[in-house]
Coordinates of C-alpha atoms in Angstrom, one line a residue:
Chain A
M1 CA -38.3 -11.6 -20.5
D2 CA -41.6 -13.3 -21.1
F3 CA -44.2 -13.8 -18.4
E4 CA -46.6 -15.5 -20.8
L5 CA -47.4 -19.1 -20.2
T6 CA -47.4 -21.4 -23.2
Q7 CA -50.7 -22.6 -24.6
E8 CA -50.0 -26.0 -23.2
Q9 CA -49.4 -24.7 -19.7
K10 CA -52.6 -22.7 -19.8
T11 CA -54.5 -25.7 -20.9
I12 CA -53.2 -27.8 -18.1
R13 CA -53.9 -25.1 -15.5
D14 CA -57.5 -24.7 -16.9
T15 CA -58.1 -28.5 -16.9
A16 CA -57.0 -28.6 -13.3
A17 CA -59.3 -25.7 -12.6
Q18 CA -62.2 -27.5 -14.3
F19 CA -61.5 -30.6 -12.3
V20 CA -61.5 -28.6 -9.1
K21 CA -64.8 -26.9 -9.9
H22 CA -66.7 -30.0 -11.0
E23 CA -65.1 -32.9 -9.0
L24 CA -62.9 -31.8 -6.1
E25 CA -64.5 -28.7 -4.6
P26 CA -67.9 -30.4 -4.1
I27 CA -66.4 -33.1 -1.9
A28 CA -63.4 -31.5 -0.3
A29 CA -65.1 -30.7 3.0
E30 CA -66.6 -34.2 3.2
L31 CA -63.2 -35.8 2.5
D32 CA -61.8 -33.8 5.4
Q33 CA -64.7 -34.5 7.8
T34 CA -65.3 -38.1 7.1
K35 CA -61.7 -39.2 6.2
N36 CA -63.4 -41.4 3.5
R37 CA -60.3 -43.1 2.0
E38 CA -62.3 -44.9 -0.7
K39 CA -63.6 -41.5 -1.9
L40 CA -60.1 -40.1 -1.8
K41 CA -58.8 -43.0 -3.8
G42 CA -61.6 -42.5 -6.3
I43 CA -60.6 -38.9 -6.8
L44 CA -56.9 -39.8 -7.2
K45 CA -57.9 -42.4 -9.8
K46 CA -59.7 -39.7 -11.8
L47 CA -56.7 -37.4 -11.5
A48 CA -54.5 -40.2 -12.9
D49 CA -57.0 -40.9 -15.7
L50 CA -56.7 -37.2 -16.7
G51 CA -52.9 -37.4 -16.7
F52 CA -52.1 -35.5 -13.5
M53 CA -49.9 -38.2 -11.9
G54 CA -47.0 -38.0 -14.2
L55 CA -46.9 -34.4 -15.3
N56 CA -43.2 -34.3 -15.6
V57 CA -42.7 -37.9 -16.7
D58 CA -42.0 -39.2 -20.3
R59 CA -44.9 -40.3 -22.4
K60 CA -43.3 -43.7 -22.9
Y61 CA -43.9 -44.4 -19.3
G62 CA -47.4 -43.1 -19.3
G63 CA -46.6 -39.6 -18.2
T64 CA -47.9 -36.3 -19.6
A65 CA -44.4 -34.8 -20.2
A66 CA -45.7 -31.3 -19.6
G67 CA -42.8 -30.0 -17.5
T68 CA -42.4 -28.4 -14.0
V69 CA -44.1 -25.1 -14.7
A70 CA -47.2 -27.0 -15.7
F71 CA -46.8 -29.1 -12.6
S72 CA -46.6 -26.0 -10.4
L73 CA -49.7 -24.5 -12.0
A74 CA -51.6 -27.7 -11.6
M75 CA -50.7 -28.1 -7.9
T76 CA -51.8 -24.5 -7.3
E77 CA -55.2 -25.1 -8.9
L78 CA -55.8 -28.4 -7.0
G79 CA -54.6 -26.7 -3.8
R80 CA -57.4 -24.2 -4.0
A81 CA -59.9 -27.0 -3.2
C82 CA -58.3 -29.8 -1.3
A83 CA -54.8 -29.9 0.2
S84 CA -55.0 -33.6 1.1
T85 CA -55.7 -34.6 -2.5
T86 CA -53.0 -32.2 -3.8
V87 CA -50.2 -33.3 -1.5
T88 CA -50.9 -36.9 -2.5
T89 CA -50.8 -36.0 -6.1
S90 CA -47.6 -34.0 -5.6
V91 CA -45.8 -36.8 -3.8
T92 CA -47.0 -39.4 -6.4
N93 CA -45.6 -37.2 -9.1
M94 CA -42.3 -36.9 -7.3
V95 CA -42.0 -40.6 -6.8
A96 CA -42.7 -41.3 -10.5
E97 CA -40.1 -38.6 -11.4
V98 CA -37.3 -39.9 -9.1
I99 CA -37.7 -43.4 -10.6
Q100 CA -37.4 -41.9 -14.0
V101 CA -34.4 -39.8 -13.1
V102 CA -32.3 -42.4 -11.2
G103 CA -34.0 -45.8 -11.8
S104 CA -32.8 -48.5 -14.1
E105 CA -34.8 -49.2 -17.2
P106 CA -36.5 -52.3 -15.8
L107 CA -37.5 -50.4 -12.7
R108 CA -38.9 -47.5 -14.7
E109 CA -41.0 -49.9 -16.8
K110 CA -42.2 -51.8 -13.8
Y111 CA -43.3 -49.0 -11.6
I112 CA -43.8 -45.7 -13.4
P113 CA -46.8 -46.6 -15.6
S114 CA -48.7 -47.9 -12.6
L115 CA -48.1 -44.6 -10.7
C116 CA -49.2 -42.6 -13.8
N117 CA -52.3 -44.5 -14.7
G118 CA -53.6 -44.8 -11.2
E119 CA -53.2 -48.6 -10.8
F120 CA -51.3 -47.5 -7.7
A121 CA -53.5 -45.1 -5.7
A122 CA -50.4 -43.2 -4.8
G123 CA -46.6 -43.3 -4.3
G124 CA -44.9 -43.1 -0.9
F125 CA -41.8 -41.2 0.0
A126 CA -40.2 -42.7 3.1
L127 CA -37.3 -40.6 4.3
T128 CA -38.2 -39.1 7.7
E129 CA -37.5 -41.0 11.0
A130 CA -37.8 -40.1 14.6
G131 CA -34.8 -38.0 15.2
A132 CA -34.1 -37.7 11.5
G133 CA -36.5 -35.2 10.1
S134 CA -34.7 -31.9 9.4
D135 CA -31.5 -33.9 9.5
P136 CA -32.3 -37.0 7.3
A137 CA -28.6 -38.0 7.2
A138 CA -29.1 -39.0 10.9
M139 CA -31.4 -41.8 9.8
R140 CA -31.0 -45.3 11.4
M141 CA -32.9 -47.6 9.2
S142 CA -30.3 -50.1 8.0
A143 CA -29.9 -52.1 4.7
V144 CA -27.7 -55.1 4.5
L145 CA -27.1 -57.1 1.4
D146 CA -27.8 -60.8 1.8
G147 CA -27.5 -62.8 -1.4
D148 CA -30.2 -61.6 -3.8
H149 CA -31.9 -59.4 -1.3
W150 CA -31.3 -56.3 0.7
V151 CA -32.6 -56.7 4.3
L152 CA -34.1 -53.5 5.7
N153 CA -34.6 -52.9 9.4
G154 CA -36.0 -49.8 11.1
Q155 CA -38.9 -47.4 11.3
K156 CA -40.0 -44.5 9.2
L157 CA -42.3 -41.7 10.5
F158 CA -45.0 -39.4 9.0
I159 CA -45.3 -41.3 5.7
S160 CA -48.1 -39.8 3.6
S161 CA -50.4 -42.3 1.8
A162 CA -48.6 -45.3 3.5
E163 CA -52.0 -47.0 3.9
F164 CA -52.6 -47.3 0.1
A165 CA -49.4 -46.4 -1.7
G166 CA -48.4 -48.9 -4.4
V167 CA -44.7 -48.4 -4.0
F168 CA -42.4 -46.6 -1.6
V169 CA -39.1 -44.9 -2.1
V170 CA -37.3 -45.9 1.1
W171 CA -33.9 -44.6 2.3
A172 CA -31.7 -46.7 4.5
V173 CA -28.0 -46.8 5.7
S174 CA -26.2 -49.3 3.6
D175 CA -22.7 -48.4 4.7
K176 CA -22.4 -47.9 8.5
E177 CA -18.7 -47.0 8.3
A178 CA -19.1 -44.2 5.8
R179 CA -19.1 -40.5 6.8
K180 CA -22.6 -39.2 7.7
G181 CA -24.8 -39.0 4.6
K182 CA -22.3 -40.9 2.5
G183 CA -23.5 -44.4 3.2
I184 CA -27.2 -44.1 2.4
S185 CA -29.0 -46.0 -0.4
C186 CA -32.4 -45.7 -1.9
F187 CA -34.8 -48.6 -2.5
L188 CA -38.1 -49.2 -4.2
V189 CA -40.3 -51.2 -1.8
E190 CA -43.7 -52.7 -2.5
P191 CA -46.2 -53.0 0.3
S192 CA -46.3 -56.7 -0.3
F193 CA -42.6 -57.3 0.3
P194 CA -42.2 -59.6 3.4
G195 CA -41.3 -57.7 6.5
L196 CA -43.0 -54.4 5.6
R197 CA -45.7 -53.2 7.9
I198 CA -47.8 -50.1 8.1
G199 CA -47.7 -48.7 11.6
K200 CA -50.0 -46.5 13.5
E201 CA -51.9 -43.6 11.9
E202 CA -51.1 -40.1 13.1
K203 CA -53.9 -37.9 14.4
K204 CA -53.3 -34.6 12.8
L205 CA -54.4 -30.9 12.8
G206 CA -55.1 -30.7 9.1
Q207 CA -55.0 -32.5 5.8
L208 CA -57.2 -35.0 7.4
A209 CA -58.3 -36.7 4.2
S210 CA -54.7 -37.9 3.6
P211 CA -53.5 -40.6 5.9
T212 CA -50.1 -40.3 7.6
N213 CA -48.5 -43.5 9.1
E214 CA -45.5 -45.1 10.4
L215 CA -43.7 -47.5 8.1
I216 CA -41.9 -50.4 9.7
C217 CA -39.3 -52.6 8.1
D218 CA -38.8 -55.7 10.2
N219 CA -36.3 -57.8 8.2
C220 CA -38.0 -56.5 5.1
L221 CA -36.7 -58.3 2.0
V222 CA -36.1 -56.1 -1.0
P223 CA -34.9 -57.7 -4.3
K224 CA -31.4 -56.6 -5.1
E225 CA -32.5 -55.0 -8.4
N226 CA -34.9 -52.6 -6.5
L227 CA -32.0 -50.5 -5.4
L228 CA -32.6 -47.1 -6.9
G229 CA -29.5 -45.5 -8.6
V230 CA -26.1 -46.2 -7.3
P231 CA -25.4 -47.8 -3.8
N232 CA -24.5 -45.3 -1.1
D233 CA -25.7 -42.4 -3.3
G234 CA -29.1 -42.1 -1.8
F235 CA -28.7 -38.9 0.1
R236 CA -27.9 -37.0 -3.0
I237 CA -31.0 -38.4 -4.6
A238 CA -33.1 -37.3 -1.6
A239 CA -31.7 -33.8 -1.7
A240 CA -32.3 -33.4 -5.4
E241 CA -35.8 -34.9 -5.1
L242 CA -36.8 -32.8 -2.2
A243 CA -36.0 -29.6 -4.1
G244 CA -38.5 -30.7 -6.8
G245 CA -41.0 -31.6 -4.1
R246 CA -40.7 -28.2 -2.6
I247 CA -42.0 -26.6 -5.8
G248 CA -45.0 -28.9 -5.5
I249 CA -45.7 -28.1 -1.8
G250 CA -45.1 -24.3 -2.3
S251 CA -47.4 -24.3 -5.3
M252 CA -50.1 -26.1 -3.3
S253 CA -49.8 -23.7 -0.4
L254 CA -50.2 -20.9 -2.9
G255 CA -53.5 -22.4 -4.0
I256 CA -54.7 -22.7 -0.4
G257 CA -53.8 -19.0 0.3
L258 CA -55.5 -17.9 -2.9
A259 CA -58.6 -19.8 -2.1
A260 CA -58.7 -18.3 1.4
M261 CA -58.2 -14.8 0.0
D262 CA -60.9 -15.3 -2.7
F263 CA -63.3 -16.4 -0.1
A264 CA -62.5 -13.4 2.1
R265 CA -62.7 -11.0 -0.8
D266 CA -66.2 -12.3 -1.8
Y267 CA -67.3 -11.9 1.8
V268 CA -66.0 -8.4 2.0
K269 CA -67.8 -7.5 -1.2
E270 CA -71.0 -9.0 0.0
Q271 CA -70.7 -7.2 3.4
A272 CA -69.8 -3.9 1.7
R273 CA -73.2 -4.1 0.0
L274 CA -74.7 -4.6 3.4
D275 CA -73.0 -1.6 4.9
L276 CA -70.0 -3.1 6.6
P277 CA -68.7 -0.6 9.2
A278 CA -66.0 1.6 7.6
F279 CA -63.4 0.8 10.3
R280 CA -63.7 -2.9 9.6
R281 CA -63.8 -2.3 5.9
R282 CA -60.5 -0.5 5.9
G283 CA -58.8 -3.2 7.9
A284 CA -60.1 -5.8 5.5
D285 CA -59.0 -3.8 2.5
R286 CA -55.4 -3.7 3.7
M287 CA -55.3 -7.4 4.5
L288 CA -56.7 -8.3 1.1
A289 CA -54.2 -6.0 -0.7
D290 CA -51.2 -7.2 1.3
N291 CA -51.9 -10.9 1.1
T292 CA -52.8 -10.8 -2.6
T293 CA -49.5 -9.0 -3.3
R294 CA -47.5 -11.5 -1.3
L295 CA -49.2 -14.4 -3.0
A296 CA -48.5 -12.9 -6.4
G297 CA -44.8 -12.7 -5.4
A298 CA -45.0 -16.3 -4.3
R299 CA -46.3 -17.3 -7.6
F300 CA -43.4 -15.6 -9.4
L301 CA -40.8 -17.3 -7.2
L302 CA -42.5 -20.7 -7.7
L303 CA -42.7 -20.4 -11.5
R304 CA -39.1 -19.2 -11.7
A305 CA -37.9 -22.2 -9.7
A306 CA -40.0 -24.5 -11.9
F307 CA -38.7 -22.8 -15.0
L308 CA -35.1 -23.2 -13.9
K309 CA -35.7 -26.9 -13.2
D310 CA -37.1 -27.3 -16.7
Q311 CA -34.0 -25.6 -18.0
K312 CA -32.0 -28.3 -16.2
T313 CA -30.0 -25.7 -14.3
F314 CA -29.4 -25.4 -10.6
Y315 CA -32.6 -24.5 -8.9
A316 CA -32.2 -25.7 -5.3
K317 CA -31.8 -22.2 -3.8
E318 CA -34.7 -20.9 -5.9
A319 CA -36.9 -23.8 -4.9
S320 CA -36.2 -23.2 -1.2
M321 CA -36.8 -19.4 -1.6
A322 CA -40.1 -20.2 -3.3
K323 CA -41.1 -22.8 -0.7
V324 CA -40.4 -20.7 2.3
Y325 CA -42.0 -17.6 0.9
A326 CA -45.1 -19.2 -0.6
T327 CA -45.9 -21.3 2.5
E328 CA -45.4 -18.5 4.9
A329 CA -47.4 -16.1 2.7
A330 CA -50.2 -18.8 2.5
N331 CA -50.2 -19.2 6.3
Q332 CA -50.5 -15.5 6.7
A333 CA -53.3 -15.4 4.0
C334 CA -55.3 -18.0 5.8
H335 CA -54.8 -16.3 9.1
D336 CA -55.9 -13.0 7.8
A337 CA -58.8 -14.5 5.8
M338 CA -60.1 -15.9 9.1
E339 CA -59.6 -12.5 10.7
I340 CA -61.7 -10.9 8.0
L341 CA -64.4 -13.4 8.3
G342 CA -64.6 -13.3 12.1
D343 CA -66.6 -16.0 13.9
Y344 CA -67.9 -17.4 10.7
G345 CA -64.4 -18.2 9.5
Y346 CA -63.8 -20.2 12.6
T347 CA -66.7 -22.6 12.0
Q348 CA -66.7 -25.7 9.9
D349 CA -69.4 -24.3 7.7
C350 CA -66.7 -22.0 6.2
P351 CA -64.0 -23.6 4.0
V352 CA -61.4 -21.1 5.5
E353 CA -61.5 -23.1 8.7
R354 CA -60.2 -26.1 6.8
F355 CA -57.7 -24.0 4.8
Y356 CA -56.3 -22.6 8.1
R357 CA -55.7 -26.1 9.4
D358 CA -54.5 -27.5 6.1
V359 CA -52.0 -24.8 5.4
R360 CA -50.1 -25.0 8.7
V361 CA -48.1 -28.1 7.8
T362 CA -46.9 -26.7 4.4
S363 CA -44.2 -24.7 6.2
I364 CA -43.1 -27.8 8.1
Y365 CA -43.1 -30.8 5.7
E366 CA -40.7 -31.3 2.8
G367 CA -38.2 -29.1 4.7
T368 CA -39.3 -26.6 7.4
S369 CA -39.0 -22.9 6.8
E370 CA -35.8 -22.9 8.9
I371 CA -34.3 -25.6 6.8
Q372 CA -35.1 -23.6 3.6
R373 CA -33.4 -20.6 5.1
L374 CA -30.4 -22.7 5.9
I375 CA -30.2 -24.0 2.3
I376 CA -30.6 -20.4 0.9
A377 CA -27.9 -19.1 3.2
R378 CA -25.6 -22.0 2.4
E379 CA -25.9 -21.2 -1.3
L380 CA -25.3 -17.5 -0.7
L381 CA -22.2 -18.1 1.4
R382 CA -20.7 -20.8 -0.8
Chain B
M1 CA -67.8 -46.7 -39.8
L2 CA -70.4 -44.3 -38.5
K3 CA -69.9 -40.7 -39.7
V4 CA -71.1 -38.3 -36.9
I5 CA -71.4 -34.6 -37.0
T6 CA -71.9 -32.6 -33.8
C7 CA -73.0 -29.0 -33.8
F8 CA -72.1 -26.7 -31.0
K9 CA -72.4 -23.1 -29.9
W10 CA -69.7 -21.1 -28.1
V11 CA -71.7 -19.1 -25.5
I12 CA -71.0 -16.7 -22.6
D13 CA -70.5 -18.6 -19.3
E14 CA -73.6 -17.5 -17.5
A15 CA -71.8 -17.6 -14.2
D16 CA -69.7 -14.6 -15.3
V17 CA -72.6 -12.4 -16.2
K18 CA -73.1 -9.5 -13.8
V19 CA -76.1 -7.2 -13.6
D20 CA -75.7 -3.5 -13.1
A21 CA -77.8 -2.8 -10.0
S22 CA -79.3 0.6 -11.1
S23 CA -79.9 0.1 -14.9
R24 CA -80.3 -3.8 -14.8
R25 CA -78.0 -3.8 -17.8
L26 CA -76.0 -7.0 -18.3
I27 CA -72.3 -6.4 -17.7
L28 CA -70.5 -8.6 -20.2
D29 CA -67.0 -7.1 -20.2
R30 CA -65.4 -9.8 -18.0
V31 CA -67.2 -12.9 -19.2
G32 CA -65.6 -16.2 -20.2
Y33 CA -67.0 -18.4 -22.9
K34 CA -67.7 -22.1 -23.0
I35 CA -69.3 -24.8 -25.2
S36 CA -73.0 -24.6 -24.5
L37 CA -73.9 -27.2 -21.9
Y38 CA -76.2 -29.4 -23.8
D39 CA -73.9 -29.3 -26.8
R40 CA -71.3 -30.8 -24.6
N41 CA -73.7 -33.7 -24.1
A42 CA -74.0 -34.0 -27.9
I43 CA -70.2 -34.1 -28.3
E44 CA -69.9 -36.6 -25.5
E45 CA -72.6 -38.8 -27.1
A46 CA -70.6 -38.8 -30.3
A47 CA -67.5 -39.8 -28.4
L48 CA -69.4 -42.6 -26.7
L49 CA -70.6 -43.8 -30.1
Q50 CA -67.0 -43.6 -31.3
E51 CA -65.8 -45.8 -28.5
K52 CA -68.6 -48.3 -28.9
H53 CA -69.0 -48.6 -32.7
G54 CA -66.0 -46.7 -34.1
A55 CA -67.0 -43.4 -35.7
S56 CA -65.5 -40.3 -37.2
I57 CA -66.6 -37.1 -35.6
V58 CA -66.7 -33.7 -37.1
A59 CA -67.6 -30.8 -34.8
V60 CA -69.2 -27.8 -36.5
T61 CA -69.8 -24.3 -35.2
V62 CA -70.7 -20.9 -36.5
A63 CA -69.1 -18.0 -34.8
P64 CA -66.9 -14.9 -35.2
P65 CA -63.2 -15.6 -35.6
T66 CA -62.5 -14.4 -32.0
A67 CA -64.2 -17.7 -30.9
K68 CA -61.3 -19.7 -32.3
Q69 CA -60.4 -21.3 -28.9
C70 CA -63.7 -23.1 -29.0
L71 CA -62.2 -25.5 -31.6
K72 CA -59.6 -26.9 -29.2
D73 CA -62.2 -27.4 -26.6
A74 CA -64.4 -29.4 -29.0
L75 CA -61.5 -31.3 -30.4
S76 CA -60.2 -32.3 -27.0
R77 CA -63.6 -33.8 -26.2
G78 CA -63.3 -36.4 -28.9
A79 CA -64.0 -34.8 -32.3
D80 CA -61.5 -35.8 -35.0
K81 CA -61.9 -32.6 -37.0
A82 CA -63.5 -29.2 -36.5
C83 CA -65.4 -27.2 -39.1
F84 CA -65.3 -23.5 -38.2
V85 CA -67.7 -21.3 -40.1
N86 CA -66.5 -17.8 -39.1
D87 CA -66.9 -14.2 -40.0
P88 CA -66.9 -11.1 -37.8
S89 CA -70.5 -10.6 -38.7
L90 CA -71.6 -13.9 -37.2
V91 CA -72.8 -12.6 -33.8
D92 CA -76.2 -12.7 -32.3
L93 CA -77.6 -14.9 -35.0
E94 CA -81.1 -16.0 -35.1
P95 CA -81.9 -19.8 -35.2
T96 CA -82.8 -19.7 -38.8
Q97 CA -79.6 -18.0 -39.8
T98 CA -77.5 -20.4 -37.7
A99 CA -79.2 -23.4 -39.1
A100 CA -78.8 -22.2 -42.7
L101 CA -75.1 -21.7 -42.2
L102 CA -74.7 -25.1 -40.5
A103 CA -76.6 -26.7 -43.3
A104 CA -74.4 -25.2 -46.0
A105 CA -71.2 -26.2 -44.1
I106 CA -72.5 -29.7 -43.5
K107 CA -73.3 -30.2 -47.2
G108 CA -69.7 -29.4 -47.9
Q109 CA -68.5 -32.2 -45.6
G110 CA -69.8 -35.0 -47.8
D111 CA -71.9 -38.0 -46.6
F112 CA -72.8 -38.4 -43.0
D113 CA -74.9 -40.7 -40.9
L114 CA -75.9 -38.8 -37.8
I115 CA -76.0 -35.2 -36.7
L116 CA -76.1 -34.6 -32.9
C117 CA -77.1 -31.3 -31.4
G118 CA -77.9 -30.1 -27.9
E119 CA -81.6 -29.6 -27.2
G120 CA -81.1 -25.9 -26.8
S121 CA -78.3 -23.4 -26.1
S122 CA -77.3 -22.2 -22.6
D123 CA -77.8 -18.6 -23.7
L124 CA -81.0 -18.3 -25.7
Y125 CA -82.4 -21.8 -25.5
T126 CA -84.7 -21.4 -28.5
Q127 CA -84.5 -25.2 -29.2
Q128 CA -85.0 -24.4 -32.9
V129 CA -81.6 -24.9 -34.6
G130 CA -81.7 -28.7 -34.5
P131 CA -85.2 -29.1 -36.1
I132 CA -84.6 -26.3 -38.7
L133 CA -81.2 -27.8 -39.7
A134 CA -82.9 -31.2 -40.2
E135 CA -85.5 -29.6 -42.4
K136 CA -82.9 -27.8 -44.4
L137 CA -81.0 -31.0 -45.0
G138 CA -84.2 -33.0 -45.6
I139 CA -83.5 -35.7 -43.0
P140 CA -85.6 -37.0 -40.1
C141 CA -85.2 -35.4 -36.7
G142 CA -85.6 -36.8 -33.2
T143 CA -85.8 -34.2 -30.4
Y144 CA -85.7 -34.5 -26.5
V145 CA -83.6 -37.6 -26.7
N146 CA -82.2 -39.0 -23.5
K147 CA -81.1 -42.4 -24.7
L148 CA -79.6 -43.3 -28.1
T149 CA -78.8 -46.7 -29.5
V150 CA -77.2 -47.3 -32.9
I151 CA -78.4 -50.5 -34.5
E152 CA -75.3 -51.7 -36.3
G153 CA -75.6 -52.8 -39.9
E154 CA -79.2 -51.5 -40.2
K155 CA -78.5 -47.8 -40.6
R156 CA -81.0 -46.8 -38.0
V157 CA -81.0 -45.6 -34.4
I158 CA -83.4 -46.2 -31.5
A159 CA -84.0 -43.0 -29.6
E160 CA -85.9 -42.5 -26.3
R161 CA -87.6 -39.1 -26.3
K162 CA -88.4 -37.7 -22.9
L163 CA -91.7 -35.8 -23.4
D164 CA -93.8 -34.0 -20.8
D165 CA -95.9 -36.9 -19.8
C166 CA -94.3 -40.0 -21.3
V167 CA -91.2 -41.5 -22.8
E168 CA -91.6 -42.2 -26.6
I169 CA -89.3 -44.7 -28.2
V170 CA -88.8 -44.2 -31.9
S171 CA -86.7 -45.9 -34.6
I172 CA -85.1 -43.4 -37.0
Q173 CA -83.6 -44.2 -40.3
L174 CA -80.2 -42.7 -40.9
P175 CA -79.0 -40.2 -41.9
A176 CA -80.9 -38.3 -39.2
L177 CA -80.5 -35.5 -36.7
V178 CA -81.0 -36.0 -33.0
T179 CA -81.1 -33.3 -30.3
V180 CA -80.1 -34.5 -26.9
L181 CA -81.1 -33.7 -23.3
P182 CA -78.5 -33.4 -20.5
D183 CA -79.7 -36.8 -19.0
I184 CA -78.2 -38.7 -21.9
N185 CA -74.7 -38.8 -20.5
T186 CA -72.2 -37.0 -18.2
P187 CA -69.6 -35.2 -20.3
R188 CA -66.1 -36.1 -19.2
I189 CA -63.4 -33.6 -18.5
P190 CA -60.9 -34.1 -21.3
T191 CA -57.6 -35.7 -20.2
L192 CA -54.4 -33.7 -20.5
K193 CA -53.3 -36.0 -23.4
Q194 CA -56.5 -35.3 -25.3
V195 CA -56.2 -31.6 -24.7
L196 CA -52.6 -31.5 -25.8
A197 CA -53.4 -33.6 -28.9
A198 CA -56.4 -31.4 -29.8
G199 CA -54.0 -28.7 -31.0
K200 CA -52.7 -31.0 -33.7
K201 CA -56.1 -32.0 -35.2
P202 CA -57.3 -30.6 -38.5
V203 CA -59.6 -27.6 -38.7
D204 CA -61.7 -26.6 -41.8
N205 CA -61.8 -22.9 -41.8
I206 CA -64.9 -21.8 -43.8
T207 CA -65.3 -18.1 -44.4
L208 CA -68.5 -16.6 -45.6
D209 CA -67.4 -16.1 -49.2
K210 CA -67.5 -19.8 -49.5
L211 CA -71.1 -19.9 -48.3
E212 CA -74.2 -17.8 -48.9
S213 CA -74.3 -15.0 -46.4
P214 CA -77.1 -15.5 -43.9
S215 CA -80.6 -14.2 -44.5
E216 CA -81.5 -10.9 -42.8
P217 CA -82.7 -11.2 -39.2
G218 CA -86.4 -11.3 -38.7
L219 CA -86.4 -10.3 -35.1
E220 CA -85.3 -7.1 -33.4
T221 CA -84.1 -7.3 -29.8
T222 CA -85.2 -4.2 -28.1
S223 CA -83.5 -4.8 -24.7
I224 CA -82.1 -7.5 -22.5
L225 CA -82.2 -6.7 -18.8
G226 CA -81.2 -8.7 -15.8
A227 CA -83.6 -9.9 -13.1
T228 CA -82.7 -8.3 -9.8
M229 CA -83.6 -9.0 -6.2
E230 CA -83.8 -6.1 -4.0
R231 CA -83.5 -6.5 -0.2
R232 CA -85.7 -4.3 2.0
R233 CA -84.0 -5.6 5.1
L234 CA -87.2 -5.4 7.2
K235 CA -87.2 -7.5 10.4
F236 CA -90.3 -8.9 12.1
G237 CA -90.8 -10.8 15.4
A238 CA -93.2 -13.6 16.0
E239 CA -95.9 -11.7 18.0
A240 CA -99.4 -11.0 16.6
E241 CA -98.8 -7.4 15.8
N242 CA -95.6 -8.2 14.0
I243 CA -97.4 -10.7 11.8
R244 CA -99.8 -7.9 11.0
A245 CA -96.9 -5.6 10.2
A246 CA -95.3 -8.3 8.0
V247 CA -98.5 -8.8 6.0
G248 CA -98.8 -5.0 5.7
A249 CA -95.3 -4.8 4.3
L250 CA -96.0 -7.5 1.8
L251 CA -99.2 -5.7 0.7
K252 CA -97.2 -2.5 0.4
E253 CA -94.6 -4.1 -1.8
G254 CA -97.4 -5.6 -4.0
V255 CA -96.2 -9.1 -3.3
I256 CA -99.7 -10.1 -2.2
T257 CA -102.9 -8.3 -2.9

């Protein structure tokens, strides 16, 4: 058993850490407070230029071909500074990856390079609908073939980066008669396609720098060739894709938790020098130790899920285990970091205030904790 | 095609240096290393020249073998080849020793047009290696350069030297050596592709038996101690007698006399 990362994986982790230190950390609070989308797009372009938008995508499509372990490490490093930037990067990576895995050669050539090189600011992943979040098979968006085009009608909800994504992966029911989940197809939709509209922007608790909108298809015309994979096979694609996405979100949440703990640790060290009362000190010690231990466990689960994915074996259970454990550990870490910091941690002068808001959604999106447990239990009882 | 050589130093990351509070000794057991900051500007300038005019870049360093990872860093920033003068004895060198080793290594690299160095290193900042190296190679040297233009076809460069009270613009015949200031450019973070490709680029390993060993050091370092800031944690109000107390405290500490 070898816990050592390859030189290449270390290099990617360190490059991400450098980027965080010099580019992302200095502006993360500003991105959150001002919601400056142009600045966010600027930072996304820089990440694309460095090669972070196609980490697990073939070089021939402009990817870095570094694998899932490297992807996980990179998301953790980026997550230490700015969750909004990281989630956008993670989703864009997943969109590029799903096109590579199930897309036809012309679709790959048409869309993946633009996602990897930053010509598209981001990729969009449009699965969730009102009433079809944890149960995506209950979706109602419809797709009807009419000559050379699929006509899409319906409304998607909570779509990250909808405002500036260059391409969306959109799921819709293409066979109404089929059993639930068996008649869903997957499409690549450009924002310029007739009938596609970006709806209202959500007002959120955290990850404020990343916009989240409705996506509305009103007789949206999608060229026939933009169907991704096989007709009516979309639900399987979504399930497979989400498992990979969970590694990204879990890894990001780990980064947020680590950043919160690092901040709290430095604060305790500083306070210890200034004679922190012993009773507070002991409470802080315990929280630092417990959280750091949980986060270390989360890292192992994430890297193992990523490793299994790279081995091309089944990894859905492991991805769910990693996601539920990492995101809950990270939520606890941010909670405890604020507890250690006291009033200061609750102010916007302290990054932990932002971490606390940003981390909350990680145990909700890309499958809630309860859904992860359902997946794990289903695999156990199979 | 322009042949550029950049010299760089692998230094302790100053952010990692801790100072022992009682003895003021520097605690170096958990430090990381990096390419000295201004040397990064030198490598970046070489990379910019490469993009603009086409150039081959050789990055040269003098270090103990343990510094091997510095090569990949330099190669990922644009160098085509690295030249690694290494021996376990090559630690805490003086500028004259470093310059002599660099000169010997550079002579072994054949013809060159331009040598770029950082103005000074992040650790000692003696600002001597560049000028001494130029002297040893018998070529002109431009220091404090914050803008560099290569005149194609004329084998010369125009360099803007930022001096204390003026900017001096000089034309230097190549081959020459230029030391750069941090204003000259902003070093880019290497892309993942560059970093991954760096591992496959050639490295010239030069051990001391191929060169003359460096001259004996001329300086003796007696001690290096950290600067410390002690907090007295005295608090004063704004009333008149408090101001008197504050002044008294400053007098007592010897801050004012």
